[in-house]
Short mmCIF file of C-alpha atoms in Angstrom, two decimals:
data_model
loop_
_atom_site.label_atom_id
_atom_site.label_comp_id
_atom_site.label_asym_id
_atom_site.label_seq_id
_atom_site.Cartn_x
_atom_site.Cartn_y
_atom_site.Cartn_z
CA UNK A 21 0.00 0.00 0.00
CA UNK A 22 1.39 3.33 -0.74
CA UNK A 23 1.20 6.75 0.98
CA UNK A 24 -0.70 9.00 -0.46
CA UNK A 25 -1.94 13.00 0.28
CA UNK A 26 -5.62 13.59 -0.98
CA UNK A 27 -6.68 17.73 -1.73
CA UNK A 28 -9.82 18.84 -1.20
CA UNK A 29 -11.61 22.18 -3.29
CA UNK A 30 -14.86 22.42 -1.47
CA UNK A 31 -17.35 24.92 -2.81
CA UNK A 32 -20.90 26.09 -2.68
CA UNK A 33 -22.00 22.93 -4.78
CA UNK A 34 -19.28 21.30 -6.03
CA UNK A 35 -16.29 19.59 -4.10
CA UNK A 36 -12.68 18.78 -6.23
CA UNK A 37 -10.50 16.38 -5.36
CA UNK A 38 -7.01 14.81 -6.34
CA UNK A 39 -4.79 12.33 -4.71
CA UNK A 40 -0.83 12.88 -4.92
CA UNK A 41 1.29 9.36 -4.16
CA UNK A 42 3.95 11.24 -1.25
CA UNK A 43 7.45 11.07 -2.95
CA UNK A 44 10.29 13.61 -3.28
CA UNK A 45 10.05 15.84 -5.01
CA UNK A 46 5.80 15.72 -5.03
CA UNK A 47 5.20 14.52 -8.83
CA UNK A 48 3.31 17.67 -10.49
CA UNK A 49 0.61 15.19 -11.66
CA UNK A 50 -2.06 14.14 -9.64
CA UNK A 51 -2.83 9.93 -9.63
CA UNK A 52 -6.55 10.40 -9.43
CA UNK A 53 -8.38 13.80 -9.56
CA UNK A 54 -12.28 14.55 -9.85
CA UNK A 55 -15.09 16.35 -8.36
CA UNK A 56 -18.30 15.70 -7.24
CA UNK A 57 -21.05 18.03 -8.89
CA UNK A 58 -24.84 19.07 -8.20
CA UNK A 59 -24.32 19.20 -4.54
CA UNK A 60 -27.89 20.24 -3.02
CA UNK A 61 -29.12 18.43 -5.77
CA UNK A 62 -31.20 14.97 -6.20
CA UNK A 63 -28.39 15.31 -9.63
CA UNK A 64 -25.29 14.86 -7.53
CA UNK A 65 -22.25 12.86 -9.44
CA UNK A 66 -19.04 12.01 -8.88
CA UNK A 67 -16.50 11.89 -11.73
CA UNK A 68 -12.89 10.86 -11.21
CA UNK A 69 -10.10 10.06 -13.71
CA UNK A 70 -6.75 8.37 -13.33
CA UNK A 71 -2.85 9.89 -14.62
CA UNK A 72 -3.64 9.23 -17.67
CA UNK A 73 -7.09 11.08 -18.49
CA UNK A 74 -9.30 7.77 -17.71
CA UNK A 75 -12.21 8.49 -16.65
CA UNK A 76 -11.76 5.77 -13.81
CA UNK A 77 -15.88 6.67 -12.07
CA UNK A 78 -19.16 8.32 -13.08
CA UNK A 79 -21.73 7.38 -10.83
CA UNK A 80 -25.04 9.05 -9.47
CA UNK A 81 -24.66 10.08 -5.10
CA UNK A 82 -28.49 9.01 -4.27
CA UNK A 83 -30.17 11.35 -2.25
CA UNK A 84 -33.24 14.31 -2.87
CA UNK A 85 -31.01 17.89 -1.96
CA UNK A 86 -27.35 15.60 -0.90
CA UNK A 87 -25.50 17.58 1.40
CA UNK A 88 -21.66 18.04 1.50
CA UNK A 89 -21.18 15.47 4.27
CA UNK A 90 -23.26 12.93 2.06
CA UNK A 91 -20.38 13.86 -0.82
CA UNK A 92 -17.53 13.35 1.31
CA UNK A 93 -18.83 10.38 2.69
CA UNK A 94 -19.81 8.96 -0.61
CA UNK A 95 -16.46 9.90 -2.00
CA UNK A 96 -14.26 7.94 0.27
CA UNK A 97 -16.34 4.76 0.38
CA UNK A 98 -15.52 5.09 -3.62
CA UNK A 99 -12.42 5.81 -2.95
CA UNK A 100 -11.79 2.99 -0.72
CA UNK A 101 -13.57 0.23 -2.34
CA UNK A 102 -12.06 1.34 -5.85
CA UNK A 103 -8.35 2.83 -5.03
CA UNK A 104 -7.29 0.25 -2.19
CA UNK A 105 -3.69 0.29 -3.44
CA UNK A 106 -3.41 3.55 -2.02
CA UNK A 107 -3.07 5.46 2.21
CA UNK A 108 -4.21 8.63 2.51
CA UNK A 109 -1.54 10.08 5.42
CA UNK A 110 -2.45 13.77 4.80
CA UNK A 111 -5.10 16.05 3.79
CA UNK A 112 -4.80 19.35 2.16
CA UNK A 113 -7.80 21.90 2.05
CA UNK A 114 -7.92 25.23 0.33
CA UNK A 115 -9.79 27.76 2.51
CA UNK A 116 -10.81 30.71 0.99
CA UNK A 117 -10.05 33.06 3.42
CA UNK A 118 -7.87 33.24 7.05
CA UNK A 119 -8.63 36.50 7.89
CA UNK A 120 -5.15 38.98 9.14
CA UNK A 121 -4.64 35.68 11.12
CA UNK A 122 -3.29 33.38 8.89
CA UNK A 123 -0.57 34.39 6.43
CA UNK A 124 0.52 30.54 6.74
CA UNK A 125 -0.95 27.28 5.76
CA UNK A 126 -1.25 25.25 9.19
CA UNK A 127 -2.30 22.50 10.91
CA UNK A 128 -6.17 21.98 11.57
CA UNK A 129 -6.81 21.57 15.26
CA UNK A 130 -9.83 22.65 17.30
CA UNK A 131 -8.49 25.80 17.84
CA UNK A 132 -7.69 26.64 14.44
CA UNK A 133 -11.53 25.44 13.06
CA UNK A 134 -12.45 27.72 15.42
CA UNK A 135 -10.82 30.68 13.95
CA UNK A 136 -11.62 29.48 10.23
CA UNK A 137 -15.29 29.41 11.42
CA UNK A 138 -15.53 32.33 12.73
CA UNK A 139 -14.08 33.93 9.16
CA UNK A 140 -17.36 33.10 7.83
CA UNK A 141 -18.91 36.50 7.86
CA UNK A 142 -15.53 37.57 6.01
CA UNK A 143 -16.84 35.33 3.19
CA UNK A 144 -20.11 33.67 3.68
CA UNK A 145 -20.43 31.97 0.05
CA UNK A 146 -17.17 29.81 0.50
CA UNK A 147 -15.80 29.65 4.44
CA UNK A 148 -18.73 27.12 5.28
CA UNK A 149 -17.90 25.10 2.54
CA UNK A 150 -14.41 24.75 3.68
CA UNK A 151 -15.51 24.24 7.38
CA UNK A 152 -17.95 21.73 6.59
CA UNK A 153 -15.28 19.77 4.47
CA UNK A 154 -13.11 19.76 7.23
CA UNK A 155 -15.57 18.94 10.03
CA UNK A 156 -16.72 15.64 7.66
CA UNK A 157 -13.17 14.42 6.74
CA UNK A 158 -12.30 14.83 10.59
CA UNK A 159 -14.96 12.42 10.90
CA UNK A 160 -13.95 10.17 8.35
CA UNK A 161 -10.61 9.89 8.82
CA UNK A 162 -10.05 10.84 12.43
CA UNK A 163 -6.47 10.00 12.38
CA UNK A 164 -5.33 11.80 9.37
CA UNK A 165 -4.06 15.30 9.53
CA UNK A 166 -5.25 17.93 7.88
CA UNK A 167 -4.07 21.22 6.56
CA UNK A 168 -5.29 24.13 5.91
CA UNK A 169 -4.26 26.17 3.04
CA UNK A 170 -5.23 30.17 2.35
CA UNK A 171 -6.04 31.79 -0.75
CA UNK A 172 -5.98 34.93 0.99
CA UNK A 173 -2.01 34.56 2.81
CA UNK A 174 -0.22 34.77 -0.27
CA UNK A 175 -1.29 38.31 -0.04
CA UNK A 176 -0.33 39.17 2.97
CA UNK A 177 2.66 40.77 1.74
CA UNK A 178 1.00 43.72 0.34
CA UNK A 179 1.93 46.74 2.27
CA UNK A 180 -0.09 47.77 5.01
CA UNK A 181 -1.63 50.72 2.62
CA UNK A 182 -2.58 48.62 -0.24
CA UNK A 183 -4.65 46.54 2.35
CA UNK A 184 -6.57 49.22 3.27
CA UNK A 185 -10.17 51.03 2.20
CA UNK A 186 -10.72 54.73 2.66
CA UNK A 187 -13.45 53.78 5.77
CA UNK A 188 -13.96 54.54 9.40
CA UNK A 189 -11.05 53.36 11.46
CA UNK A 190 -13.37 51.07 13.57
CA UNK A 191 -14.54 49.32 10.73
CA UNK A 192 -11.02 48.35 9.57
CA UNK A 193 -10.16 47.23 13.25
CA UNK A 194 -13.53 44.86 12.60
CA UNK A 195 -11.75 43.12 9.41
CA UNK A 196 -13.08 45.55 6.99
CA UNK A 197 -10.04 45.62 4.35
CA UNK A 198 -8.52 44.60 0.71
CA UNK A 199 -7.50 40.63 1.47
CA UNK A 200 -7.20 39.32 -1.86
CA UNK A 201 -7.70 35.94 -3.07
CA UNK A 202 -6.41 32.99 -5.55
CA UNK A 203 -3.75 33.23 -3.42
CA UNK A 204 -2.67 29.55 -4.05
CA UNK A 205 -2.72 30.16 -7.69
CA UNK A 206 -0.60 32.96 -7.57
CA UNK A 207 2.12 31.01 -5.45
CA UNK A 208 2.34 28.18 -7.74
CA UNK A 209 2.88 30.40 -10.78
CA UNK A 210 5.67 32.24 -8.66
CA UNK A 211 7.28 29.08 -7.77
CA UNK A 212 7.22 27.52 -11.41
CA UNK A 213 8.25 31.47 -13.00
CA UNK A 214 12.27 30.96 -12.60
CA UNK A 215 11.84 28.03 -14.90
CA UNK A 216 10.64 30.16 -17.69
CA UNK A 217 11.64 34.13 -17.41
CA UNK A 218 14.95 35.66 -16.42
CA UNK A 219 12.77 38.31 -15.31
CA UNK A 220 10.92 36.07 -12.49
CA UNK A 221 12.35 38.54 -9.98
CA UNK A 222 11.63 41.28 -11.52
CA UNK A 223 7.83 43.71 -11.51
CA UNK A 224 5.56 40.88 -12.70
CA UNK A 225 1.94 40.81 -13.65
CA UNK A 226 -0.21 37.36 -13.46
CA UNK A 227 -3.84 37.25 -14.62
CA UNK A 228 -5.67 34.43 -13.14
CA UNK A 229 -8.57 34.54 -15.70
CA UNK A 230 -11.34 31.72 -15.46
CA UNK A 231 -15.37 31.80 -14.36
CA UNK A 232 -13.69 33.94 -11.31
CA UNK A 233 -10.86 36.16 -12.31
CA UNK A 234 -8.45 38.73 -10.86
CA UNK A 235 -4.53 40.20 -11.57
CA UNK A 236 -1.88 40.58 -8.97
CA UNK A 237 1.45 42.27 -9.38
CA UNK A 238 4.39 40.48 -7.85
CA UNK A 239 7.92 42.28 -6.53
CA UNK A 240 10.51 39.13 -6.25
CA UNK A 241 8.06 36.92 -6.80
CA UNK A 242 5.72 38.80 -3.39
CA UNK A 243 2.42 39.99 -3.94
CA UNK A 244 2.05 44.27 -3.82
CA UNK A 245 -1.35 44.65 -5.28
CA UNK A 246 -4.50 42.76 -6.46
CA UNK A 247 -7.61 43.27 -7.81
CA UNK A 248 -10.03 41.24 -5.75
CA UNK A 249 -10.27 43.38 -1.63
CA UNK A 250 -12.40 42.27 0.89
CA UNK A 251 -14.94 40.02 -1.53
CA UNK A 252 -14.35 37.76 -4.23
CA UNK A 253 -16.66 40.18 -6.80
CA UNK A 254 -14.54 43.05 -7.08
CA UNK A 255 -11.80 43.65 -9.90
CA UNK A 256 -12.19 42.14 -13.06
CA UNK A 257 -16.10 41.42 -14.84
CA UNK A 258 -15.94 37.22 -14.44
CA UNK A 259 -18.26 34.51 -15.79
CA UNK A 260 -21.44 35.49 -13.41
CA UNK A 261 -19.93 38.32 -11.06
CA UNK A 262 -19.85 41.80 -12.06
CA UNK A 263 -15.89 42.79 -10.52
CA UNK A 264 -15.50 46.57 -9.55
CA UNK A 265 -18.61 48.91 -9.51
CA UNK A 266 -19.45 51.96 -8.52
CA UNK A 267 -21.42 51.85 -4.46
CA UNK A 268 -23.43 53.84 -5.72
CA UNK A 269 -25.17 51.46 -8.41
CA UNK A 270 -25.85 48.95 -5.64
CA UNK A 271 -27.95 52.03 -3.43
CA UNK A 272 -29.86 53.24 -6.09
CA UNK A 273 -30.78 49.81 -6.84
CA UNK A 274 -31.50 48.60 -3.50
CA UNK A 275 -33.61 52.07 -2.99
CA UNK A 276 -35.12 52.17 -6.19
CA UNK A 277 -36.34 48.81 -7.07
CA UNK A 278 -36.43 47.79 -3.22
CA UNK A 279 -34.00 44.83 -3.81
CA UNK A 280 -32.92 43.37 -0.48
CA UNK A 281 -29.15 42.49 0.17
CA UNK A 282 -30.28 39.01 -0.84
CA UNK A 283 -31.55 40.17 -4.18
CA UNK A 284 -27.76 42.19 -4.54
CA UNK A 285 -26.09 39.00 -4.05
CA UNK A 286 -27.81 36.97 -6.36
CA UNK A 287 -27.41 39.93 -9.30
CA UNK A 288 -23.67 40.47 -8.24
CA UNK A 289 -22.59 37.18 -7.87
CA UNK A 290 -25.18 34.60 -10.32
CA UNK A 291 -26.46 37.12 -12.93
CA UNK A 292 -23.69 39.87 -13.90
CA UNK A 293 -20.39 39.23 -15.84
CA UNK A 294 -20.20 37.64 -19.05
CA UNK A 295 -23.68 36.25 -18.61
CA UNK A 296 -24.80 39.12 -18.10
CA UNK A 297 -23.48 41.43 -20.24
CA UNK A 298 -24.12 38.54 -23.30
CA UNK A 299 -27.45 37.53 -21.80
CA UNK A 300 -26.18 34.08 -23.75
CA UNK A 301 -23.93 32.28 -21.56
CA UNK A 302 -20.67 32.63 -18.68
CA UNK A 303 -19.07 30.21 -20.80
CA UNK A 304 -16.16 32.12 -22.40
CA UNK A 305 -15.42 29.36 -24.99
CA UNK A 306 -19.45 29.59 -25.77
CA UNK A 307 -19.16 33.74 -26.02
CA UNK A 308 -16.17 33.20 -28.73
CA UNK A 309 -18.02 30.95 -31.07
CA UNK A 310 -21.22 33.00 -31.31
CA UNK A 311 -21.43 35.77 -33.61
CA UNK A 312 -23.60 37.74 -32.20
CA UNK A 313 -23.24 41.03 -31.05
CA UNK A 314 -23.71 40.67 -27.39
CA UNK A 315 -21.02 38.10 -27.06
CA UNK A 316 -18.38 40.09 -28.88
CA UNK A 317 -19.20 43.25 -26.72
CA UNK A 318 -19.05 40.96 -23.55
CA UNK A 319 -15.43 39.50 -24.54
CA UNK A 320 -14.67 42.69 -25.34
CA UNK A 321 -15.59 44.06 -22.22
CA UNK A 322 -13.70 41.35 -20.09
CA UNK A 323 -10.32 42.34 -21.93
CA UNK A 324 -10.81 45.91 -21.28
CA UNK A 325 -11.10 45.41 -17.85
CA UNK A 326 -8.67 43.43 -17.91
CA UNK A 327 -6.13 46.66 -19.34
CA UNK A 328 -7.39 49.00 -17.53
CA UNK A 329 -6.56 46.84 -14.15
CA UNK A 330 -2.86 46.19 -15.47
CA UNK A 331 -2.45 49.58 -15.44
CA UNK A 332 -3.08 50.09 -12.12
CA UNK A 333 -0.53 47.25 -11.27
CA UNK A 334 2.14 48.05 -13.16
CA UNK A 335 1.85 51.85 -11.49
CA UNK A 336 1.75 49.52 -8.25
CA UNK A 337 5.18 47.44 -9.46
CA UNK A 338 6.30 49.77 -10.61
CA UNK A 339 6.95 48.94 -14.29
CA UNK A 340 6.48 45.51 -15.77
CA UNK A 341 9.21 43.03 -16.66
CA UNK A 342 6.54 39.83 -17.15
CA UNK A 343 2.60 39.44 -18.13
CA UNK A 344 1.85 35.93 -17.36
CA UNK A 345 -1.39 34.16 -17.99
CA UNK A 346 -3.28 31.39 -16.39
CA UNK A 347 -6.52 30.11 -14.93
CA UNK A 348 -9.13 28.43 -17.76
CA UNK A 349 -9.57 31.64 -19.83
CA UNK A 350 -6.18 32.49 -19.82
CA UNK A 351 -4.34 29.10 -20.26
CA UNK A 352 -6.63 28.56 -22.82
CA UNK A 353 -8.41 31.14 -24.71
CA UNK A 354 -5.82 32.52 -27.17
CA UNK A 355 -8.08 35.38 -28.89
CA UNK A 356 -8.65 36.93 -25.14
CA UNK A 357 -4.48 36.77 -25.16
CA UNK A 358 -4.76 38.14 -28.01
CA UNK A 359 -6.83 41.02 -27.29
CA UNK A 360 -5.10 42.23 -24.34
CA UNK A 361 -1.49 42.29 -25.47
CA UNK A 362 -2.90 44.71 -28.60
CA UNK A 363 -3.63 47.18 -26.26
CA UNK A 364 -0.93 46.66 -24.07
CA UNK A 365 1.68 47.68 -26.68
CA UNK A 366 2.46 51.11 -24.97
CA UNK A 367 4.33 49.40 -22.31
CA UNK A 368 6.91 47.88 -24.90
CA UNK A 369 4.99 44.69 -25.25
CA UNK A 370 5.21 42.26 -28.59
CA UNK A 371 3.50 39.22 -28.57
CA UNK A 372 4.11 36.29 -31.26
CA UNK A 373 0.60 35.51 -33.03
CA UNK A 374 1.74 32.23 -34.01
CA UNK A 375 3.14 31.11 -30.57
CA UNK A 376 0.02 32.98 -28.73
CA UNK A 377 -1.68 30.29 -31.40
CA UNK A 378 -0.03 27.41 -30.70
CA UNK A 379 -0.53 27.90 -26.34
CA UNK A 380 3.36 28.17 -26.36
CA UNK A 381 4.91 29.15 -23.16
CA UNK A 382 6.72 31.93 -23.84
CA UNK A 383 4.32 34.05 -26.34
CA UNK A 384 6.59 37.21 -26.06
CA UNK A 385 7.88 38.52 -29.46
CA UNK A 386 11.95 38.27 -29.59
CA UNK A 387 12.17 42.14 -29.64
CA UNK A 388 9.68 42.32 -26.85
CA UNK A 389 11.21 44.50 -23.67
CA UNK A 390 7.92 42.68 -21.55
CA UNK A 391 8.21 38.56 -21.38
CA UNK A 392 4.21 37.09 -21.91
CA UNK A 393 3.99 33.98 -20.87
CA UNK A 394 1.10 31.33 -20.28
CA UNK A 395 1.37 29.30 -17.32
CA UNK A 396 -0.63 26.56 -16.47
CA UNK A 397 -1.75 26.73 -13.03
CA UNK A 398 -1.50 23.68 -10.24
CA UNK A 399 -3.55 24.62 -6.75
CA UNK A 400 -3.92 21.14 -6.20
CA UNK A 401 0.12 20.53 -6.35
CA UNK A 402 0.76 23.34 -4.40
CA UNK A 403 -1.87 22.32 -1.05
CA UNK A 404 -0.51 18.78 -1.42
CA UNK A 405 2.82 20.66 -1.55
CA UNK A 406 2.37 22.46 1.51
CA UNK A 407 0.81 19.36 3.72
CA UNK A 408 4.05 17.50 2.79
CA UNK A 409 6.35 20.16 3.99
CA UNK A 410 4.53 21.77 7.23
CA UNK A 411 3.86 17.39 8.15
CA UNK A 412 7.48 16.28 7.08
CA UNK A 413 6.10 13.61 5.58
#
């Protein structure tokens, strides 16, 4: 039987999982990976696939609304009638946010679940979705440690004034500030940059673009600025949330059409973005192959913002010695790419068409003075990463 450390990406209605085999150095490929959709649902699935793409399970979780502990409990009966080969010595969790706690992943005890539950105000549409995950798997595997890993610590090394709103002093004592998030994201891509840039030191820019988006601009490789603050719905439009907005939309809406904060959420978060703006879908691959109107003006849209926010980073860095894209949208979706290094020219940026074509790497132009690269992002890697290193396993 061999060792093995299982991740765990629980959200609203969906939990993703993937199962590293503990060697050294941690193999960048996951042996199983999956996730279990419809959660809430009497249309709850789990899918998993081995190393090599196989899909390895697709099978129904019976059950009217099936609740997250009802996932994670159907998931490792699965897992251990199906994958008995393998130990699972280690758990690694993303948690969305650990308040101006945690800059650290650590090691769940009681004392730390209590902390990470009472962040749940801080973000109510994730935190309990990460608590609960942990609370089951505690269950489930009693003896197996778990970690916890932030999406909000990376960004702890903003300076104190980036981290801050222009509010009442008491409310920023309360919690009330910029945190930033993707935070594991943003580490792996500054881990893997030296491999790829001579510049991976230098005033970098790396747009996380996917159905939630945001930018941050790194100084040797440590965070200075990002677009998402205190929520994940501000910065950049994304596939269903509507990224920065003026306050003063959300009062005249909540005073003129009498919308409760419930109604806000479910316009800022479900029904604005690419959906919205399109009325057609949040699917950017869907938006690119339709020629109508609406799409076009909604891609368009989502590059713009995403120029006008590099802007503001590269003011923050300082200047810009690497663009570097990842996340679905921007691992994938060349045209998008495409898009926002044409207007991005002004800050001695060339991009290669046929490289940005072919998903190179490196899609910098040689006479380029800015390195553009696309990056493929590994969250999973880097939580199974960090549960190796803080356990010593």
């Amino acid at each position: 039987m061999q060792d093995a450390i299982l991740t765990i990406n629980a959200g609203s209605s969906s939990i993703k999982f993937a199962l590293f085999p503990l060697a050294h150095p941690l193999s960048a490929e996951a042996e199983v990976a999956g996730q279990i959709d419809g959660i809430g649902t009497s249309a709850t699935r789990l899918v998993a696939k081995d190393r090599s793409g196989q899909r390895i399970a697709d099978q129904a979780i019976v059950g009217e609304a099936v609740r997250h502990d009802q996932a994670f409990d159907a998931l490792l009966k699965w897992f251990l009638a199906s994958q008995s080969g393998w130990r699972i010595v280690a758990v690694g969790h993303r948690v969305v946010h650990g308040g101006d706690r945690y800059s650290a992943p650590i090691v769940i005890d009681d004392t730390v679940l209590g902390h990470l539950t009472s962040f749940i105000p801080l973000a109510p549409l994730h935190q309990p979705h990460n608590v609960t995950g942990i609370e089951a798997l505690r269950l489930l595997l009693p003896q197996v440690p778990q970690v916890a890993c932030f999406d909000t610590a990376f960004h702890r090394s903003q300076p104190e004034i980036a981290q801050l709103f222009a509010l009442p002093r008491a409310l920023t004592a309360e919690g009330i500030r910029r945190y930033g998030f993707h935070g594991l994201s943003y580490e792996y891509i500054a881990r893997a940059l030296p491999q790829h840039s001579h510049r991976a030191n230098g005033r970098v820019v790396v747009a996380h673009l996917g159905n939630g988006a945001s930018m941050a601009a790194m100084v040797k490789r440590k965070c200075v600025a990002t677009t998402l603050g205190f929520s994940t719905i501000d910065g950049l439009m994304m596939g269903t949330r509507c990224g920065n907005i003026d306050p003063g939309v959300l009062l005249h809406l909540m005073e003129s059409k009498n919308l409760s904060a419930k109604d806000m959420t479910r316009i800022l978060y479900k029904e604005s973005g690419l959906l919205g703006v399109s009325g057609i879908s949040q699917d950017m691959r869907t938006l690119l192959a339709s020629d109508k109107p609406e799409a076009d003006e909604a891609v368009e849209l989502f590059c713009y913002r995403i120029v006008r926010e590099l802007g503001s980073l590269v003011a923050a860095a300082g200047g810009l010695d690497a663009l570097v894209f990842t996340g679905g949208i921007g691992e994938h979706a060349a045209e998008v790419r495409r898009r926002v290094c044409r207007q991005c020219e002004w800050l001695g940026l060339r991009f290669d068409p046929e490289a940005n074509a072919r998903h190179d790497i490196v899609i910098s132009a040689a006479d380029s003075q800015v390195d553009v690269l696309v990056i493929p992002t590994n969250e999973e890697w880097m939580m199974a990463n960090h549960a190796q290193t803080l356990l010593a396993l």
